[in-house]
Amino acid sequence: MTWAQLDVRLAPRERGFHLVTDEVERAVPEIRELRVGLAHVFIRHSSASLTLNENTSRDVLRDFATWFDRAVPDGAPYWTHTLEGPDDMPAHVKAALLGSSLTLPIADGALALGTWQGIYLCEHRDHGGARTLTVTITGDR
Amino acid sequence: MTWAQLDVRLAPRERGFHLVTDEVERAVPEIRELRVGLAHVFIRHSSASLTLNENTSRDVLRDFATWFDRAVPDGAPYWTHTLEGPDDMPAHVKAALLGSSLTLPIADGALALGTWQGIYLCEHRDHGGARTLTVTITGDR
Amino acid sequence: MTWAQLDVRLAPRERGFHLVTDEVERAVPEIRELRVGLAHVFIRHSSASLTLNENTSRDVLRDFATWFDRAVPDGAPYWTHTLEGPDDMPAHVKAALLGSSLTLPIADGALALGTWQGIYLCEHRDHGGARTLTVTITGDR
């Protein structure tokens, strides 16, 4: 039985959806030592989020941004929390819809994702800056 | 301390929301051996998803389909990822809103769900085919 | 290696979004014994949910309620599951969008949340009553 935990700092990204699977896997080589286990990837912010989705087409990433920006619009008249800018309150709602963590199976030393699944960093602010993930893994060697 | 992991193949379902609690529980008899633990149920696809919700009324399942089809419409003019059909890009967004995994408590050899909670397979494609879950359990005997 | 699991009963709240981080942490003192681990917080209901979001501004909580009530309206003409009242079916959809559990990292005897992150109880019913959480922790001392 093994536990490992570390913080992974992601470079600032522009607002939108970004594939970060490779960055996460490279940062946690301990995954390779586990025959079976779980990886928990947690974002320590409330205006960015994580999800798992299609890992190949750039237009999927763009369509995610389009849909979320329409569904949770900047500057809508019903927002009262406007102190931190027109993109702040929508960022909080988007983050809640998508979620702040992913739990992923580990099998034979690797994340056991489906063929078409990749980890998205969902950056909901115009200038969100660097984002920190806390990755926790546990399993059996 | 015990770990178990296995793939569960779900038969093809029509587009919509489907209760699969029994199928998941039957496929993982190791749950019965755990006094306390966690079960992680993961869908290896990006156009179908998992959620937990009301386990009794068929009209709840239908209303889920209605709401999601209205909120994330097929063939909307703003989709650019249309190569795989009008139901593909909406399927990806719905999958992200609902999520690709469930983590469930295990207590006294069973999933510790609330009285009214059941596991939904959310099939977002018109012809999604069979879907594979990876179920990982860990706990204490 | 340690496992602990207990139920936490939350007092009835009015419909809306409520910070409950302190209540959860106080109920599970075993977190303090773990150097590294995971806490799984699970709500045993299908018309209330849990999410993680901004922990300071009351107007954020209010704006969450506004957005969700607009996106998933009470009494919409397309609901067919209306037997349990106009707020019931919307409650189920909101609960699925937000999710029924949180998995949180434990580090050095505390939940390793970001500075601005707090646990929200999302009460989607007008009179939801008391809600029960099952909290499961595991980790290494």
CSV table of C-alpha atoms in Angstrom, one decimal, chain A residues 13-140:
chain,number,residue,atom,x,y,z
A,13,ARG,CA,-3.6,29.5,-19.7
A,14,GLU,CA,-6.0,31.8,-21.5
A,15,ARG,CA,-9.7,31.5,-20.8
A,16,GLY,CA,-11.0,28.3,-22.2
A,17,PHE,CA,-10.5,24.5,-22.1
A,18,HIS,CA,-7.0,23.0,-22.3
A,19,LEU,CA,-5.8,19.4,-22.4
A,20,VAL,CA,-3.3,18.7,-19.5
A,21,THR,CA,-3.2,14.9,-19.3
A,22,ASP,CA,0.5,14.7,-20.2
A,23,GLU,CA,1.5,17.4,-17.7
A,24,VAL,CA,-0.4,15.6,-14.9
A,25,GLU,CA,1.0,12.2,-15.7
A,26,ARG,CA,4.6,13.4,-16.0
A,27,ALA,CA,4.3,15.2,-12.6
A,28,VAL,CA,3.4,12.0,-10.8
A,29,PRO,CA,5.8,9.2,-11.7
A,30,GLU,CA,4.6,7.3,-8.6
A,31,ILE,CA,1.6,6.2,-10.7
A,32,ARG,CA,4.0,3.8,-12.6
A,33,GLU,CA,4.7,1.8,-9.4
A,34,LEU,CA,1.0,0.9,-8.8
A,35,ARG,CA,-0.6,-2.3,-10.1
A,36,VAL,CA,-4.0,-1.0,-9.1
A,37,GLY,CA,-5.1,2.2,-7.5
A,38,LEU,CA,-6.7,5.6,-7.7
A,39,ALA,CA,-5.4,9.0,-8.6
A,40,HIS,CA,-7.3,12.0,-7.2
A,41,VAL,CA,-6.6,15.3,-9.1
A,42,PHE,CA,-7.8,18.4,-7.2
A,43,ILE,CA,-7.8,22.0,-8.3
A,44,ARG,CA,-7.3,24.4,-5.4
A,45,HIS,CA,-9.3,27.2,-6.9
A,46,SER,CA,-13.0,28.2,-7.2
A,47,SER,CA,-12.9,29.9,-10.7
A,48,ALA,CA,-11.2,27.1,-12.6
A,49,SER,CA,-12.2,23.4,-12.8
A,50,LEU,CA,-11.3,20.0,-14.1
A,51,THR,CA,-13.2,17.6,-16.4
A,52,LEU,CA,-12.5,14.6,-18.5
A,53,ASN,CA,-13.5,14.7,-22.2
A,54,GLU,CA,-12.5,14.1,-25.8
A,55,ASN,CA,-8.7,14.3,-26.3
A,56,THR,CA,-8.2,14.8,-30.0
A,57,SER,CA,-10.2,17.6,-31.7
A,58,ARG,CA,-9.4,21.2,-31.0
A,59,ASP,CA,-13.0,22.2,-32.1
A,60,VAL,CA,-14.4,20.2,-29.2
A,61,LEU,CA,-12.4,22.5,-26.8
A,62,ARG,CA,-13.7,25.5,-28.6
A,63,ASP,CA,-17.3,24.3,-28.5
A,64,PHE,CA,-17.1,23.7,-24.8
A,65,ALA,CA,-16.1,27.4,-24.3
A,66,THR,CA,-18.9,28.5,-26.6
A,67,TRP,CA,-21.6,26.5,-24.7
A,68,PHE,CA,-20.4,27.5,-21.2
A,69,ASP,CA,-20.1,31.2,-22.1
A,70,ARG,CA,-23.7,31.2,-23.5
A,71,ALA,CA,-25.1,29.2,-20.6
A,72,VAL,CA,-23.4,31.2,-17.9
A,73,PRO,CA,-23.0,34.7,-19.4
A,74,ASP,CA,-20.5,37.3,-18.3
A,75,GLY,CA,-22.2,40.5,-17.2
A,76,ALA,CA,-25.7,39.1,-16.9
A,77,PRO,CA,-28.1,41.5,-15.1
A,78,TYR,CA,-28.9,39.0,-12.4
A,79,TRP,CA,-25.4,38.7,-11.0
A,80,THR,CA,-24.9,40.7,-7.7
A,81,HIS,CA,-21.3,39.5,-7.1
A,82,THR,CA,-19.7,41.8,-9.6
A,83,LEU,CA,-16.9,43.3,-7.5
A,84,GLU,CA,-14.2,41.0,-9.0
A,85,GLY,CA,-15.2,41.7,-12.6
A,86,PRO,CA,-17.8,40.5,-15.1
A,87,ASP,CA,-16.1,37.1,-15.6
A,88,ASP,CA,-15.8,36.2,-11.9
A,89,MET,CA,-19.3,35.1,-10.9
A,90,PRO,CA,-19.8,33.1,-14.1
A,91,ALA,CA,-16.4,31.4,-13.4
A,92,HIS,CA,-17.7,30.2,-10.0
A,93,VAL,CA,-20.9,28.7,-11.5
A,94,LYS,CA,-19.0,27.1,-14.4
A,95,ALA,CA,-16.5,25.6,-11.9
A,96,ALA,CA,-19.3,24.1,-9.9
A,97,LEU,CA,-21.0,22.6,-13.0
A,98,LEU,CA,-17.8,20.9,-14.0
A,99,GLY,CA,-16.3,20.1,-10.7
A,100,SER,CA,-13.1,20.7,-8.7
A,101,SER,CA,-11.6,17.2,-8.9
A,102,LEU,CA,-11.3,14.0,-10.9
A,103,THR,CA,-10.8,10.6,-9.5
A,104,LEU,CA,-9.2,8.3,-12.0
A,105,PRO,CA,-8.4,4.5,-11.9
A,106,ILE,CA,-4.8,3.4,-12.0
A,107,ALA,CA,-4.1,0.0,-13.7
A,108,ASP,CA,-0.8,-1.5,-14.4
A,109,GLY,CA,1.2,1.6,-13.7
A,110,ALA,CA,-0.8,4.1,-15.8
A,111,LEU,CA,-4.0,6.1,-15.6
A,112,ALA,CA,-6.7,3.8,-17.0
A,113,LEU,CA,-8.5,6.3,-19.2
A,114,GLY,CA,-10.6,5.4,-22.2
A,115,THR,CA,-9.0,5.8,-25.6
A,116,TRP,CA,-10.6,9.2,-26.2
A,117,GLN,CA,-10.5,10.6,-22.7
A,118,GLY,CA,-8.1,13.4,-21.6
A,119,ILE,CA,-7.9,15.7,-18.6
A,120,TYR,CA,-9.2,19.3,-19.3
A,121,LEU,CA,-8.1,22.3,-17.3
A,122,CYS,CA,-11.1,24.6,-17.6
A,123,GLU,CA,-9.9,28.1,-17.1
A,124,HIS,CA,-12.9,30.3,-16.5
A,125,ARG,CA,-11.2,33.6,-15.8
A,126,ASP,CA,-9.9,36.1,-18.3
A,127,HIS,CA,-6.6,36.3,-16.4
A,128,GLY,CA,-6.6,33.3,-14.0
A,129,GLY,CA,-2.9,33.0,-13.7
A,130,ALA,CA,-1.1,29.8,-12.7
A,131,ARG,CA,-3.3,27.1,-11.2
A,132,THR,CA,-2.3,24.6,-8.5
A,133,LEU,CA,-3.4,21.0,-8.5
A,134,THR,CA,-3.0,18.7,-5.5
A,135,VAL,CA,-2.6,15.1,-6.8
A,136,THR,CA,-3.0,12.2,-4.3
A,137,ILE,CA,-2.5,8.6,-5.3
A,138,THR,CA,-3.0,5.5,-3.4
A,139,GLY,CA,-3.0,1.8,-4.4
A,140,ASP,CA,-1.3,-1.5,-4.4
